[in-house]
Amino acid sequence: MVKLKTDREIDEMRAAGRVVGRALAAVREAARVGMTLLDLDGVARGVLSEEGATSPFLGYRPRFAPVPFPGVVCASVNDAIVHGIPDGYRLRDGDLVSIDCGAKLRGWVGDAAVSFTVGRARPADLRLIETSEAALAAGIAAAVPGNRIGDIAHAVGTVCRAAGYGVPDGFGGHGIGRAMHEDPGVPNEGPPGRGMKLRPGMVLAIEPMLIAGGTDDYRCDGDGWTLRTVDGSRAAHSEHTVAITTEGPRILTTV
């Protein structure tokens, strides 16, 4: 069931989203060669604590997961697409890092992700990241009343495919509100004009995931969480929480 939000509730979600934006900005600023992924998780924990927010990621355990998620961010490096567990891995020069973060504040949730490089960036990685951001922007632009979920999916997928990148099948965005995952699902590829009609008050997490090698194949690590490219190519992930309003899409997870 899709739960429509009032203007006041969207404002409350904006407060949670602002915390997410601040946490991602702090992690990105702190990231440097030699830091561990646990260090980055600690940076995000500090921001959540300062803002009086909690993490919807920490302890989260969907059906597929063998253990609850142990971090407040997903930290995915190089060939990891999403759901990377923050651990003792030390960042190296040229690493491509994707950080996904959520925050719960006064009962409302925000969720966003950003990809960036550490040290000397590879041009191919910068292109991959720029395309993930362009795909996100296209999806957000399609998030207007009267359009359908398929219009968002088509906008995202068109940008990804035009650049020659793969799109992991079965993974995409979702509704969000009191819970991190609500209806409807938001695929990263699909035909336009299909699916649920977008209405004011819907709030969606739109999140393109791109595979540099051009295939859609992925595998799951033994930890039961981390998804990696099968061909070993790099991946990028961009995400914002977006409200559908009569005045156009409202991004809730910026700083």
C-alpha positions as protocol buffer text, in pm:
chain_id: "A"
residue {
  index: 1
  type: MET
  ca { x: 0 y: 0 z: 0 }
}
residue {
  index: 2
  type: VAL
  ca { x: 131 y: 344 z: -95 }
}
residue {
  index: 3
  type: LYS
  ca { x: 117 y: 594 z: 191 }
}
residue {
  index: 4
  type: LEU
  ca { x: 71 y: 953 z: 75 }
}
residue {
  index: 5
  type: LYS
  ca { x: 236 y: 1220 z: 289 }
}
residue {
  index: 6
  type: THR
  ca { x: 97 y: 1561 z: 379 }
}
residue {
  index: 7
  type: ASP
  ca { x: 300 y: 1877 z: 320 }
}
residue {
  index: 8
  type: ARG
  ca { x: 381 y: 1885 z: 691 }
}
residue {
  index: 9
  type: GLU
  ca { x: 498 y: 1524 z: 686 }
}
residue {
  index: 10
  type: ILE
  ca { x: 717 y: 1594 z: 383 }
}
residue {
  index: 11
  type: ASP
  ca { x: 872 y: 1881 z: 578 }
}
residue {
  index: 12
  type: GLU
  ca { x: 946 y: 1633 z: 859 }
}
residue {
  index: 13
  type: MET
  ca { x: 1105 y: 1400 z: 605 }
}
residue {
  index: 14
  type: ARG
  ca { x: 1312 y: 1692 z: 479 }
}
residue {
  index: 15
  type: ALA
  ca { x: 1457 y: 1728 z: 829 }
}
residue {
  index: 16
  type: ALA
  ca { x: 1560 y: 1360 z: 826 }
}
residue {
  index: 17
  type: GLY
  ca { x: 1692 y: 1396 z: 472 }
}
residue {
  index: 18
  type: ARG
  ca { x: 1905 y: 1694 z: 568 }
}
residue {
  index: 19
  type: VAL
  ca { x: 2077 y: 1476 z: 829 }
}
residue {
  index: 20
  type: VAL
  ca { x: 2152 y: 1219 z: 558 }
}
residue {
  index: 21
  type: GLY
  ca { x: 2294 y: 1490 z: 333 }
}
residue {
  index: 22
  type: ARG
  ca { x: 2519 y: 1615 z: 612 }
}
residue {
  index: 23
  type: ALA
  ca { x: 2639 y: 1265 z: 694 }
}
residue {
  index: 24
  type: LEU
  ca { x: 2727 y: 1192 z: 331 }
}
residue {
  index: 25
  type: ALA
  ca { x: 2904 y: 1525 z: 294 }
}
residue {
  index: 26
  type: ALA
  ca { x: 3106 y: 1459 z: 611 }
}
residue {
  index: 27
  type: VAL
  ca { x: 3205 y: 1110 z: 496 }
}
residue {
  index: 28
  type: ARG
  ca { x: 3307 y: 1234 z: 153 }
}
residue {
  index: 29
  type: GLU
  ca { x: 3514 y: 1515 z: 303 }
}
residue {
  index: 30
  type: ALA
  ca { x: 3685 y: 1280 z: 549 }
}
residue {
  index: 31
  type: ALA
  ca { x: 3764 y: 1001 z: 303 }
}
residue {
  index: 32
  type: ARG
  ca { x: 4132 y: 974 z: 216 }
}
residue {
  index: 33
  type: VAL
  ca { x: 4394 y: 713 z: 142 }
}
residue {
  index: 34
  type: GLY
  ca { x: 4466 y: 502 z: 449 }
}
residue {
  index: 35
  type: MET
  ca { x: 4128 y: 544 z: 620 }
}
residue {
  index: 36
  type: THR
  ca { x: 3927 y: 229 z: 683 }
}
residue {
  index: 37
  type: LEU
  ca { x: 3566 y: 179 z: 591 }
}
residue {
  index: 38
  type: LEU
  ca { x: 3497 y: 153 z: 963 }
}
residue {
  index: 39
  type: ASP
  ca { x: 3647 y: 500 z: 1001 }
}
residue {
  index: 40
  type: LEU
  ca { x: 3396 y: 631 z: 745 }
}
residue {
  index: 41
  type: ASP
  ca { x: 3113 y: 456 z: 924 }
}
residue {
  index: 42
  type: GLY
  ca { x: 3229 y: 628 z: 1243 }
}
residue {
  index: 43
  type: VAL
  ca { x: 3211 y: 968 z: 1074 }
}
residue {
  index: 44
  type: ALA
  ca { x: 2850 y: 904 z: 975 }
}
residue {
  index: 45
  type: ARG
  ca { x: 2765 y: 777 z: 1324 }
}
residue {
  index: 46
  type: GLY
  ca { x: 2899 y: 1100 z: 1467 }
}
residue {
  index: 47
  type: VAL
  ca { x: 2674 y: 1312 z: 1246 }
}
residue {
  index: 48
  type: LEU
  ca { x: 2366 y: 1105 z: 1329 }
}
residue {
  index: 49
  type: SER
  ca { x: 2442 y: 1134 z: 1700 }
}
residue {
  index: 50
  type: GLU
  ca { x: 2495 y: 1511 z: 1681 }
}
residue {
  index: 51
  type: GLU
  ca { x: 2163 y: 1553 z: 1500 }
}
residue {
  index: 52
  type: GLY
  ca { x: 1969 y: 1330 z: 1741 }
}
residue {
  index: 53
  type: ALA
  ca { x: 1893 y: 1081 z: 1463 }
}
residue {
  index: 54
  type: THR
  ca { x: 1916 y: 703 z: 1452 }
}
residue {
  index: 55
  type: SER
  ca { x: 2014 y: 470 z: 1169 }
}
residue {
  index: 56
  type: PRO
  ca { x: 1757 y: 263 z: 979 }
}
residue {
  index: 57
  type: PHE
  ca { x: 2049 y: 58 z: 842 }
}
residue {
  index: 58
  type: LEU
  ca { x: 2197 y: -54 z: 1173 }
}
residue {
  index: 59
  type: GLY
  ca { x: 2049 y: -389 z: 1271 }
}
residue {
  index: 60
  type: TYR
  ca { x: 1834 y: -409 z: 957 }
}
residue {
  index: 61
  type: ARG
  ca { x: 1777 y: -768 z: 849 }
}
residue {
  index: 62
  type: PRO
  ca { x: 1564 y: -844 z: 544 }
}
residue {
  index: 63
  type: ARG
  ca { x: 1478 y: -1202 z: 454 }
}
residue {
  index: 64
  type: PHE
  ca { x: 1782 y: -1255 z: 233 }
}
residue {
  index: 65
  type: ALA
  ca { x: 2034 y: -1148 z: 496 }
}
residue {
  index: 66
  type: PRO
  ca { x: 2205 y: -1409 z: 717 }
}
residue {
  index: 67
  type: VAL
  ca { x: 2293 y: -1145 z: 979 }
}
residue {
  index: 68
  type: PRO
  ca { x: 2166 y: -797 z: 1070 }
}
residue {
  index: 69
  type: PHE
  ca { x: 2351 y: -514 z: 896 }
}
residue {
  index: 70
  type: PRO
  ca { x: 2628 y: -393 z: 1132 }
}
residue {
  index: 71
  type: GLY
  ca { x: 2687 y: -37 z: 1008 }
}
residue {
  index: 72
  type: VAL
  ca { x: 2510 y: 295 z: 964 }
}
residue {
  index: 73
  type: VAL
  ca { x: 2638 y: 321 z: 607 }
}
residue {
  index: 74
  type: CYS
  ca { x: 2680 y: 78 z: 322 }
}
residue {
  index: 75
  type: ALA
  ca { x: 3039 y: 122 z: 201 }
}
residue {
  index: 76
  type: SER
  ca { x: 3097 y: -34 z: -142 }
}
residue {
  index: 77
  type: VAL
  ca { x: 3443 y: -10 z: -303 }
}
residue {
  index: 78
  type: ASN
  ca { x: 3543 y: -58 z: -667 }
}
residue {
  index: 79
  type: ASP
  ca { x: 3364 y: -373 z: -793 }
}
residue {
  index: 80
  type: ALA
  ca { x: 3114 y: -369 z: -506 }
}
residue {
  index: 81
  type: ILE
  ca { x: 2781 y: -236 z: -636 }
}
residue {
  index: 82
  type: VAL
  ca { x: 2577 y: -191 z: -317 }
}
residue {
  index: 83
  type: HIS
  ca { x: 2534 y: -314 z: 43 }
}
residue {
  index: 84
  type: GLY
  ca { x: 2904 y: -326 z: 125 }
}
residue {
  index: 85
  type: ILE
  ca { x: 2966 y: -383 z: 496 }
}
residue {
  index: 86
  type: PRO
  ca { x: 3205 y: -127 z: 650 }
}
residue {
  index: 87
  type: ASP
  ca { x: 3511 y: -315 z: 771 }
}
residue {
  index: 88
  type: GLY
  ca { x: 3886 y: -276 z: 816 }
}
residue {
  index: 89
  type: TYR
  ca { x: 3963 y: -230 z: 446 }
}
residue {
  index: 90
  type: ARG
  ca { x: 4198 y: 69 z: 405 }
}
residue {
  index: 91
  type: LEU
  ca { x: 4127 y: 303 z: 118 }
}
residue {
  index: 92
  type: ARG
  ca { x: 4386 y: 306 z: -159 }
}
residue {
  index: 93
  type: ASP
  ca { x: 4483 y: 566 z: -414 }
}
residue {
  index: 94
  type: GLY
  ca { x: 4230 y: 560 z: -698 }
}
residue {
  index: 95
  type: ASP
  ca { x: 3955 y: 367 z: -517 }
}
residue {
  index: 96
  type: LEU
  ca { x: 3597 y: 429 z: -624 }
}
residue {
  index: 97
  type: VAL
  ca { x: 3375 y: 445 z: -315 }
}
residue {
  index: 98
  type: SER
  ca { x: 2995 y: 438 z: -294 }
}
residue {
  index: 99
  type: ILE
  ca { x: 2840 y: 535 z: 39 }
}
residue {
  index: 100
  type: ASP
  ca { x: 2471 y: 476 z: 109 }
}
residue {
  index: 101
  type: CYS
  ca { x: 2331 y: 630 z: 429 }
}
residue {
  index: 102
  type: GLY
  ca { x: 1998 y: 663 z: 603 }
}
residue {
  index: 103
  type: ALA
  ca { x: 1869 y: 857 z: 902 }
}
residue {
  index: 104
  type: LYS
  ca { x: 1554 y: 835 z: 1111 }
}
residue {
  index: 105
  type: LEU
  ca { x: 1446 y: 1153 z: 1286 }
}
residue {
  index: 106
  type: ARG
  ca { x: 1120 y: 1199 z: 1477 }
}
residue {
  index: 107
  type: GLY
  ca { x: 982 y: 887 z: 1313 }
}
residue {
  index: 108
  type: TRP
  ca { x: 1064 y: 978 z: 952 }
}
residue {
  index: 109
  type: VAL
  ca { x: 1335 y: 831 z: 730 }
}
residue {
  index: 110
  type: GLY
  ca { x: 1571 y: 974 z: 469 }
}
residue {
  index: 111
  type: ASP
  ca { x: 1794 y: 766 z: 238 }
}
residue {
  index: 112
  type: ALA
  ca { x: 2060 y: 874 z: -13 }
}
residue {
  index: 113
  type: ALA
  ca { x: 2385 y: 759 z: -170 }
}
residue {
  index: 114
  type: VAL
  ca { x: 2689 y: 915 z: -333 }
}
residue {
  index: 115
  type: SER
  ca { x: 2990 y: 779 z: -523 }
}
residue {
  index: 116
  type: PHE
  ca { x: 3333 y: 942 z: -531 }
}
residue {
  index: 117
  type: THR
  ca { x: 3699 y: 862 z: -582 }
}
residue {
  index: 118
  type: VAL
  ca { x: 3987 y: 874 z: -336 }
}
residue {
  index: 119
  type: GLY
  ca { x: 4327 y: 1011 z: -440 }
}
residue {
  index: 120
  type: ARG
  ca { x: 4405 y: 1015 z: -811 }
}
residue {
  index: 121
  type: ALA
  ca { x: 4087 y: 942 z: -1003 }
}
residue {
  index: 122
  type: ARG
  ca { x: 4069 y: 729 z: -1315 }
}
residue {
  index: 123
  type: PRO
  ca { x: 3893 y: 913 z: -1600 }
}
residue {
  index: 124
  type: ALA
  ca { x: 3675 y: 607 z: -1657 }
}
residue {
  index: 125
  type: ASP
  ca { x: 3560 y: 619 z: -1295 }
}
residue {
  index: 126
  type: LEU
  ca { x: 3473 y: 987 z: -1318 }
}
residue {
  index: 127
  type: ARG
  ca { x: 3264 y: 917 z: -1629 }
}
residue {
  index: 128
  type: LEU
  ca { x: 3087 y: 631 z: -1451 }
}
residue {
  index: 129
  type: ILE
  ca { x: 3006 y: 850 z: -1150 }
}
residue {
  index: 130
  type: GLU
  ca { x: 2893 y: 1140 z: -1367 }
}
residue {
  index: 131
  type: THR
  ca { x: 2661 y: 907 z: -1557 }
}
residue {
  index: 132
  type: SER
  ca { x: 2511 y: 770 z: -1236 }
}
residue {
  index: 133
  type: GLU
  ca { x: 2440 y: 1127 z: -1127 }
}
residue {
  index: 134
  type: ALA
  ca { x: 2293 y: 1211 z: -1468 }
}
residue {
  index: 135
  type: ALA
  ca { x: 2070 y: 902 z: -1450 }
}
residue {
  index: 136
  type: LEU
  ca { x: 1953 y: 1010 z: -1105 }
}
residue {
  index: 137
  type: ALA
  ca { x: 1879 y: 1360 z: -1232 }
}
residue {
  index: 138
  type: ALA
  ca { x: 1679 y: 1216 z: -1522 }
}
residue {
  index: 139
  type: GLY
  ca { x: 1479 y: 997 z: -1287 }
}
residue {
  index: 140
  type: ILE
  ca { x: 1407 y: 1290 z: -1057 }
}
residue {
  index: 141
  type: ALA
  ca { x: 1295 y: 1505 z: -1352 }
}
residue {
  index: 142
  type: ALA
  ca { x: 1041 y: 1235 z: -1442 }
}
residue {
  index: 143
  type: ALA
  ca { x: 901 y: 1226 z: -1086 }
}
residue {
  index: 144
  type: VAL
  ca { x: 603 y: 1454 z: -1150 }
}
residue {
  index: 145
  type: PRO
  ca { x: 228 y: 1408 z: -1096 }
}
residue {
  index: 146
  type: GLY
  ca { x: 62 y: 1232 z: -1387 }
}
residue {
  index: 147
  type: ASN
  ca { x: 369 y: 1036 z: -1488 }
}
residue {
  index: 148
  type: ARG
  ca { x: 408 y: 672 z: -1393 }
}
residue {
  index: 149
  type: ILE
  ca { x: 672 y: 466 z: -1217 }
}
residue {
  index: 150
  type: GLY
  ca { x: 774 y: 336 z: -1558 }
}
residue {
  index: 151
  type: ASP
  ca { x: 859 y: 689 z: -1669 }
}
residue {
  index: 152
  type: ILE
  ca { x: 1115 y: 717 z: -1388 }
}
residue {
  index: 153
  type: ALA
  ca { x: 1254 y: 371 z: -1470 }
}
residue {
  index: 154
  type: HIS
  ca { x: 1276 y: 454 z: -1840 }
}
residue {
  index: 155
  type: ALA
  ca { x: 1451 y: 786 z: -1775 }
}
residue {
  index: 156
  type: VAL
  ca { x: 1712 y: 623 z: -1551 }
}
residue {
  index: 157
  type: GLY
  ca { x: 1771 y: 323 z: -1774 }
}
residue {
  index: 158
  type: THR
  ca { x: 1799 y: 528 z: -2092 }
}
residue {
  index: 159
  type: VAL
  ca { x: 2089 y: 732 z: -1952 }
}
residue {
  index: 160
  type: CYS
  ca { x: 2267 y: 420 z: -1823 }
}
residue {
  index: 161
  type: ARG
  ca { x: 2231 y: 220 z: -2145 }
}
residue {
  index: 162
  type: ALA
  ca { x: 2323 y: 511 z: -2372 }
}
residue {
  index: 163
  type: ALA
  ca { x: 2657 y: 530 z: -2192 }
}
residue {
  index: 164
  type: GLY
  ca { x: 2716 y: 157 z: -2235 }
}
residue {
  index: 165
  type: TYR
  ca { x: 2677 y: 59 z: -1870 }
}
residue {
  index: 166
  type: GLY
  ca { x: 2505 y: -238 z: -1712 }
}
residue {
  index: 167
  type: VAL
  ca { x: 2211 y: -216 z: -1473 }
}
residue {
  index: 168
  type: PRO
  ca { x: 2189 y: -491 z: -1208 }
}
residue {
  index: 169
  type: ASP
  ca { x: 1858 y: -668 z: -1256 }
}
residue {
  index: 170
  type: GLY
  ca { x: 1611 y: -667 z: -970 }
}
residue {
  index: 171
  type: PHE
  ca { x: 1759 y: -375 z: -778 }
}
residue {
  index: 172
  type: GLY
  ca { x: 1628 y: -22 z: -772 }
}
residue {
  index: 173
  type: GLY
  ca { x: 1453 y: 240 z: -564 }
}
residue {
  index: 174
  type: HIS
  ca { x: 1152 y: 227 z: -336 }
}
residue {
  index: 175
  type: GLY
  ca { x: 890 y: 420 z: -150 }
}
residue {
  index: 176
  type: ILE
  ca { x: 1001 y: 565 z: 183 }
}
residue {
  index: 177
  type: GLY
  ca { x: 843 y: 734 z: 483 }
}
residue {
  index: 178
  type: ARG
  ca { x: 797 y: 599 z: 834 }
}
residue {
  index: 179
  type: ALA
  ca { x: 987 y: 291 z: 716 }
}
residue {
  index: 180
  type: MET
  ca { x: 1297 y: 278 z: 499 }
}
residue {
  index: 181
  type: HIS
  ca { x: 1131 y: 54 z: 241 }
}
residue {
  index: 182
  type: GLU
  ca { x: 769 y: 117 z: 146 }
}
residue {
  index: 183
  type: ASP
  ca { x: 563 y: 64 z: -168 }
}
residue {
  index: 184
  type: PRO
  ca { x: 608 y: 116 z: -456 }
}
residue {
  index: 185
  type: GLY
  ca { x: 925 y: -32 z: -601 }
}
residue {
  index: 186
  type: VAL
  ca { x: 1108 y: 195 z: -846 }
}
residue {
  index: 187
  type: PRO
  ca { x: 1302 y: -5 z: -1109 }
}
residue {
  index: 188
  type: ASN
  ca { x: 1609 y: 137 z: -1280 }
}
residue {
  index: 189
  type: GLU
  ca { x: 1491 y: 29 z: -1623 }
}
residue {
  index: 190
  type: GLY
  ca { x: 1158 y: -34 z: -1793 }
}
residue {
  index: 191
  type: PRO
  ca { x: 902 y: 85 z: -2047 }
}
residue {
  index: 192
  type: PRO
  ca { x: 757 y: 436 z: -2009 }
}
residue {
  index: 193
  type: GLY
  ca { x: 389 y: 488 z: -1939 }
}
residue {
  index: 194
  type: ARG
  ca { x: 361 y: 175 z: -1729 }
}
residue {
  index: 195
  type: GLY
  ca { x: 312 y: 114 z: -1360 }
}
residue {
  index: 196
  type: MET
  ca { x: 157 y: 315 z: -1080 }
}
residue {
  index: 197
  type: LYS
  ca { x: 55 y: 671 z: -1150 }
}
residue {
  index: 198
  type: LEU
  ca { x: 254 y: 933 z: -957 }
}
residue {
  index: 199
  type: ARG
  ca { x: 51 y: 1146 z: -718 }
}
residue {
  index: 200
  type: PRO
  ca { x: 137 y: 1440 z: -494 }
}
residue {
  index: 201
  type: GLY
  ca { x: 237 y: 1310 z: -152 }
}
residue {
  index: 202
  type: MET
  ca { x: 427 y: 1008 z: -280 }
}
residue {
  index: 203
  type: VAL
  ca { x: 788 y: 998 z: -160 }
}
residue {
  index: 204
  type: LEU
  ca { x: 1040 y: 781 z: -344 }
}
residue {
  index: 205
  type: ALA
  ca { x: 1404 y: 687 z: -308 }
}
residue {
  index: 206
  type: ILE
  ca { x: 1541 y: 689 z: -664 }
}
residue {
  index: 207
  type: GLU
  ca { x: 1877 y: 512 z: -692 }
}
residue {
  index: 208
  type: PRO
  ca { x: 2057 y: 423 z: -1015 }
}
residue {
  index: 209
  type: MET
  ca { x: 2326 y: 154 z: -988 }
}
residue {
  index: 210
  type: LEU
  ca { x: 2567 y: 123 z: -1280 }
}
residue {
  index: 211
  type: ILE
  ca { x: 2814 y: -149 z: -1381 }
}
residue {
  index: 212
  type: ALA
  ca { x: 3106 y: -21 z: -1588 }
}
residue {
  index: 213
  type: GLY
  ca { x: 3160 y: -344 z: -1783 }
}
residue {
  index: 214
  type: GLY
  ca { x: 2820 y: -322 z: -1949 }
}
residue {
  index: 215
  type: THR
  ca { x: 2682 y: -651 z: -1819 }
}
residue {
  index: 216
  type: ASP
  ca { x: 2395 y: -679 z: -1573 }
}
residue {
  index: 217
  type: ASP
  ca { x: 2545 y: -971 z: -1382 }
}
residue {
  index: 218
  type: TYR
  ca { x: 2631 y: -958 z: -1015 }
}
residue {
  index: 219
  type: ARG
  ca { x: 2717 y: -1197 z: -734 }
}
residue {
  index: 220
  type: CYS
  ca { x: 2680 y: -1185 z: -360 }
}
residue {
  index: 221
  type: ASP
  ca { x: 2976 y: -1212 z: -123 }
}
residue {
  index: 222
  type: GLY
  ca { x: 2988 y: -1472 z: 151 }
}
residue {
  index: 223
  type: ASP
  ca { x: 2877 y: -1205 z: 398 }
}
residue {
  index: 224
  type: GLY
  ca { x: 2530 y: -1233 z: 245 }
}
residue {
  index: 225
  type: TRP
  ca { x: 2513 y: -858 z: 184 }
}
residue {
  index: 226
  type: THR
  ca { x: 2774 y: -719 z: -55 }
}
residue {
  index: 227
  type: LEU
  ca { x: 2681 y: -733 z: -424 }
}
residue {
  index: 228
  type: ARG
  ca { x: 2973 y: -735 z: -669 }
}
residue {
  index: 229
  type: THR
  ca { x: 3012 y: -723 z: -1045 }
}
residue {
  index: 230
  type: VAL
  ca { x: 3080 y: -1065 z: -1195 }
}
residue {
  index: 231
  type: ASP
  ca { x: 3327 y: -927 z: -1449 }
}
residue {
  index: 232
  type: GLY
  ca { x: 3526 y: -736 z: -1185 }
}
residue {
  index: 233
  type: SER
  ca { x: 3447 y: -398 z: -1339 }
}
residue {
  index: 234
  type: ARG
  ca { x: 3370 y: -101 z: -1120 }
}
residue {
  index: 235
  type: ALA
  ca { x: 3028 y: 21 z: -1010 }
}
residue {
  index: 236
  type: ALA
  ca { x: 2867 y: 346 z: -901 }
}
residue {
  index: 237
  type: HIS
  ca { x: 2552 y: 426 z: -703 }
}
residue {
  index: 238
  type: SER
  ca { x: 2366 y: 756 z: -666 }
}
residue {
  index: 239
  type: GLU
  ca { x: 2045 y: 816 z: -470 }
}
residue {
  index: 240
  type: HIS
  ca { x: 1811 y: 1083 z: -336 }
}
residue {
  index: 241
  type: THR
  ca { x: 1484 y: 1076 z: -147 }
}
residue {
  index: 242
  type: VAL
  ca { x: 1234 y: 1272 z: -359 }
}
residue {
  index: 243
  type: ALA
  ca { x: 879 y: 1394 z: -286 }
}
residue {
  index: 244
  type: ILE
  ca { x: 621 y: 1420 z: -564 }
}
residue {
  index: 245
  type: THR
  ca { x: 452 y: 1760 z: -536 }
}
residue {
  index: 246
  type: THR
  ca { x: 224 y: 1976 z: -748 }
}
residue {
  index: 247
  type: GLU
  ca { x: 519 y: 2213 z: -789 }
}
residue {
  index: 248
  type: GLY
  ca { x: 752 y: 1943 z: -917 }
}
residue {
  index: 249
  type: PRO
  ca { x: 996 y: 1699 z: -757 }
}
residue {
  index: 250
  type: ARG
  ca { x: 1135 y: 1806 z: -420 }
}
residue {
  index: 251
  type: ILE
  ca { x: 1471 y: 1655 z: -324 }
}
residue {
  index: 252
  type: LEU
  ca { x: 1473 y: 1589 z: 49 }
}
residue {
  index: 253
  type: THR
  ca { x: 1828 y: 1461 z: 105 }
}
residue {
  index: 254
  type: THR
  ca { x: 2045 y: 1758 z: 14 }
}
residue {
  index: 255
  type: VAL
  ca { x: 2240 y: 1942 z: 281 }
}
